[in-house]
Amino acid sequence: RFFMTDAPRLAVSELSAGRSSSKPGALLAGAHDDEARADLDMRFSSITGVVSTEEKVRFERMIFRATRGNCYVRFAPIKQPITDPETGSLIEKCVFIVFFKSLSIETKLKKICDAFFAHRYSLPDMDDAPAVDRMLTENAQELVDSRTVLLKNQDTRFRLCQMLAQHTERWTWIVLREKAVYHTLNMFKADVSGMLRGEGWVISESFEDVRASVNRAHSDMDHNMPSHVDQV
């Protein structure tokens, strides 16, 4: 239908131009203006983005149903898998471009893209060659910068892991020893006076060493009440 909408307006404009001036220059200028206006009216808008290959069929079917077939959709596969920024897994994706000619359709298409987690990208007018070249140059530079940052991060992470690996065993034994100490203290019973009381066994030859260690640890805590280690 939109192919016939401009016919009455063009006819009226040509008739009014013929009545107002009989010069061929005026008629020629009016014809050029009408052609330029018709060319602008015939231009289509587009939405470009990337969607998962698994959702391609459902995505195209949803666009067709929502717009009642008033869109033209084209897909192009991406050769290598793309890493999903949210999950980190490799996913097969494809590029899509949708041509349409209505603001209401554009609103529906954006909602559909959001529902299918499709990433949209803005593209310049294909007739503007300098803008296209500038965008390609900027994208290439961004890829180079991103790769440089990624390599530096990987190198820093590798050197950090090497440094931490030298202390991993010692830290592991410290944590295990502290856990064993707290596990042993949890088996003590609290006395009425606030002291802890526990029963256990120890080698006879090490009994005096145990008593000295307990007294030394108790004195470091600055308690008024002395510690007591005795045989049962």
XYZ file of C-alpha atoms in Angstrom:
232
model
C 0.000 0.000 0.000
C 2.823 2.439 0.804
C 3.858 2.365 -2.860
C 0.612 4.166 -3.783
C 0.427 6.702 -0.969
C 2.507 9.357 -2.725
C 0.686 9.206 -6.077
C -2.144 11.726 -5.258
C 0.276 14.120 -3.553
C 2.683 14.024 -6.495
C -0.124 14.640 -8.970
C -1.432 17.630 -7.026
C 2.041 19.114 -6.685
C 2.715 18.796 -10.416
C -0.680 20.368 -11.254
C -0.112 23.308 -8.907
C 3.391 23.806 -10.279
C 2.009 23.890 -13.858
C -0.571 26.472 -12.965
C 1.770 28.752 -11.057
C 4.527 28.852 -13.674
C 4.790 27.843 -17.288
C 8.596 27.963 -17.332
C 10.300 24.604 -17.992
C 12.929 25.393 -15.324
C 10.296 25.568 -12.591
C 8.727 22.300 -13.744
C 12.129 20.611 -13.776
C 12.970 21.847 -10.263
C 9.601 20.665 -8.944
C 10.135 17.270 -10.501
C 13.557 16.936 -8.864
C 12.130 17.906 -5.451
C 9.351 15.371 -5.782
C 11.787 12.664 -6.777
C 14.028 13.442 -3.805
C 11.035 13.429 -1.453
C 9.813 10.120 -2.882
C 13.302 8.650 -2.511
C 13.363 9.626 1.166
C 9.895 8.176 1.703
C 10.981 4.870 0.201
C 13.968 4.413 2.535
C 13.767 1.567 5.056
C 15.058 1.526 8.594
C 17.004 -1.441 9.919
C 18.046 -3.127 13.152
C 21.246 -5.141 13.244
C 22.526 -7.470 15.918
C 23.674 -10.924 16.970
C 21.476 -13.776 18.174
C 22.106 -17.376 19.193
C 21.927 -19.889 16.359
C 19.623 -22.100 18.428
C 17.124 -19.234 18.705
C 17.313 -18.286 15.025
C 14.123 -20.058 13.896
C 12.075 -18.953 16.900
C 13.438 -15.419 16.574
C 12.440 -15.173 12.897
C 9.012 -16.708 13.558
C 8.337 -14.269 16.406
C 9.264 -11.286 14.216
C 6.978 -12.502 11.441
C 4.027 -12.948 13.804
C 4.539 -9.698 15.719
C 4.891 -7.542 12.582
C 2.435 -9.564 10.453
C 5.054 -10.133 7.796
C 5.883 -6.431 7.329
C 9.599 -7.021 7.861
C 12.439 -8.475 5.848
C 14.927 -10.533 7.887
C 18.306 -11.820 6.754
C 20.788 -13.977 8.684
C 24.503 -14.666 8.247
C 26.363 -17.285 10.328
C 29.475 -16.425 12.329
C 32.249 -18.888 11.536
C 33.782 -19.247 14.997
C 31.960 -19.551 18.344
C 31.637 -16.467 20.510
C 32.240 -16.390 24.249
C 29.116 -15.403 26.139
C 30.040 -12.538 28.522
C 27.522 -13.703 31.148
C 28.229 -17.458 31.289
C 31.720 -17.577 29.755
C 30.824 -20.553 27.528
C 31.277 -20.728 23.760
C 28.014 -20.251 21.820
C 27.276 -20.462 18.121
C 25.750 -17.165 16.998
C 24.646 -15.507 13.778
C 24.257 -11.936 12.559
C 20.804 -10.647 11.652
C 19.474 -7.526 9.991
C 15.785 -6.583 9.943
C 14.378 -4.026 7.490
C 11.167 -2.248 8.457
C 9.274 0.985 7.855
C 7.362 1.979 10.966
C 8.106 3.349 14.417
C 5.649 0.944 16.013
C 7.381 -1.991 14.320
C 10.723 -0.709 15.601
C 9.404 -0.748 19.170
C 8.192 -4.330 18.758
C 11.488 -5.436 17.245
C 13.495 -3.981 20.142
C 11.299 -5.810 22.650
C 11.727 -9.061 20.724
C 15.510 -8.606 20.668
C 15.542 -8.050 24.418
C 13.366 -11.124 24.976
C 15.771 -13.342 22.976
C 18.882 -11.747 24.573
C 20.011 -10.510 21.158
C 22.708 -7.845 21.248
C 21.885 -4.909 18.967
C 24.527 -2.833 17.199
C 24.089 0.522 15.489
C 25.391 0.841 11.944
C 25.870 3.991 9.867
C 24.142 4.571 6.561
C 25.657 2.280 3.927
C 25.623 5.196 1.445
C 27.998 7.099 3.740
C 31.288 5.421 2.801
C 33.515 7.551 5.084
C 31.349 6.719 8.104
C 31.518 2.996 7.310
C 35.306 3.112 6.911
C 35.642 5.045 10.147
C 33.522 2.496 12.010
C 35.587 -0.411 10.634
C 38.806 1.326 11.658
C 37.509 2.003 15.169
C 36.343 -1.606 15.572
C 39.714 -2.940 14.416
C 41.513 -0.665 16.878
C 39.217 -1.737 19.715
C 39.951 -5.392 18.934
C 43.684 -4.740 19.037
C 43.398 -2.846 22.342
C 41.194 -5.535 23.885
C 43.612 -8.279 22.874
C 46.537 -6.331 24.352
C 44.721 -5.862 27.662
C 43.685 -9.533 27.726
C 47.243 -10.744 27.180
C 48.554 -8.437 29.908
C 45.895 -9.682 32.321
C 46.758 -13.296 31.552
C 50.459 -12.639 32.128
C 49.758 -10.856 35.426
C 47.479 -13.651 36.594
C 50.103 -16.284 35.714
C 52.841 -14.487 37.648
C 50.519 -13.972 40.622
C 49.622 -17.679 40.676
C 53.303 -18.575 40.552
C 54.000 -16.362 43.564
C 51.071 -17.765 45.554
C 51.992 -21.364 44.733
C 55.205 -21.010 46.746
C 53.219 -20.446 49.972
C 50.247 -22.711 49.334
C 51.570 -25.721 51.238
C 52.603 -23.679 54.287
C 49.263 -21.846 54.367
C 47.408 -25.142 54.062
C 49.172 -26.594 57.105
C 48.508 -23.420 59.104
C 44.798 -23.570 58.326
C 44.606 -27.278 59.153
C 46.391 -26.716 62.466
C 44.076 -23.860 63.425
C 41.036 -25.936 62.523
C 42.354 -28.795 64.660
C 42.900 -26.423 67.601
C 39.380 -24.965 67.351
C 37.916 -28.442 66.967
C 39.686 -29.515 70.158
C 38.570 -26.406 72.041
C 34.967 -27.064 71.023
C 35.125 -30.342 72.960
C 35.954 -28.503 76.202
C 33.250 -27.831 78.761
C 32.661 -24.396 80.261
C 32.927 -24.144 83.995
C 30.806 -21.929 86.251
C 33.701 -19.557 86.768
C 34.171 -19.167 83.031
C 37.129 -21.506 82.724
C 37.301 -24.332 80.200
C 37.711 -27.888 81.395
C 38.776 -30.786 79.232
C 39.996 -34.339 79.580
C 42.380 -36.189 77.306
C 45.499 -38.266 77.070
C 49.123 -37.479 76.379
C 52.390 -39.413 76.299
C 53.942 -39.680 79.747
C 57.293 -38.367 78.605
C 55.616 -35.224 77.160
C 53.406 -34.444 80.136
C 55.676 -31.724 81.514
C 56.007 -30.154 78.056
C 52.227 -30.015 77.751
C 51.911 -28.396 81.184
C 54.534 -25.788 80.321
C 52.862 -25.016 76.980
C 49.453 -24.582 78.620
C 50.869 -22.335 81.327
C 52.718 -20.208 78.768
C 49.635 -19.830 76.544
C 47.480 -18.999 79.559
C 49.917 -16.369 80.805
C 49.924 -14.666 77.389
C 46.168 -14.136 77.723
C 46.564 -12.061 80.941
C 44.004 -14.018 82.962
C 43.911 -13.643 86.734
C 43.112 -17.283 87.337
C 46.003 -19.706 86.785
C 45.817 -22.749 84.523
C 45.935 -26.246 85.948
C 47.097 -29.443 84.237
C 47.086 -32.583 86.338
C 46.783 -36.324 85.966
C 43.439 -37.947 86.598
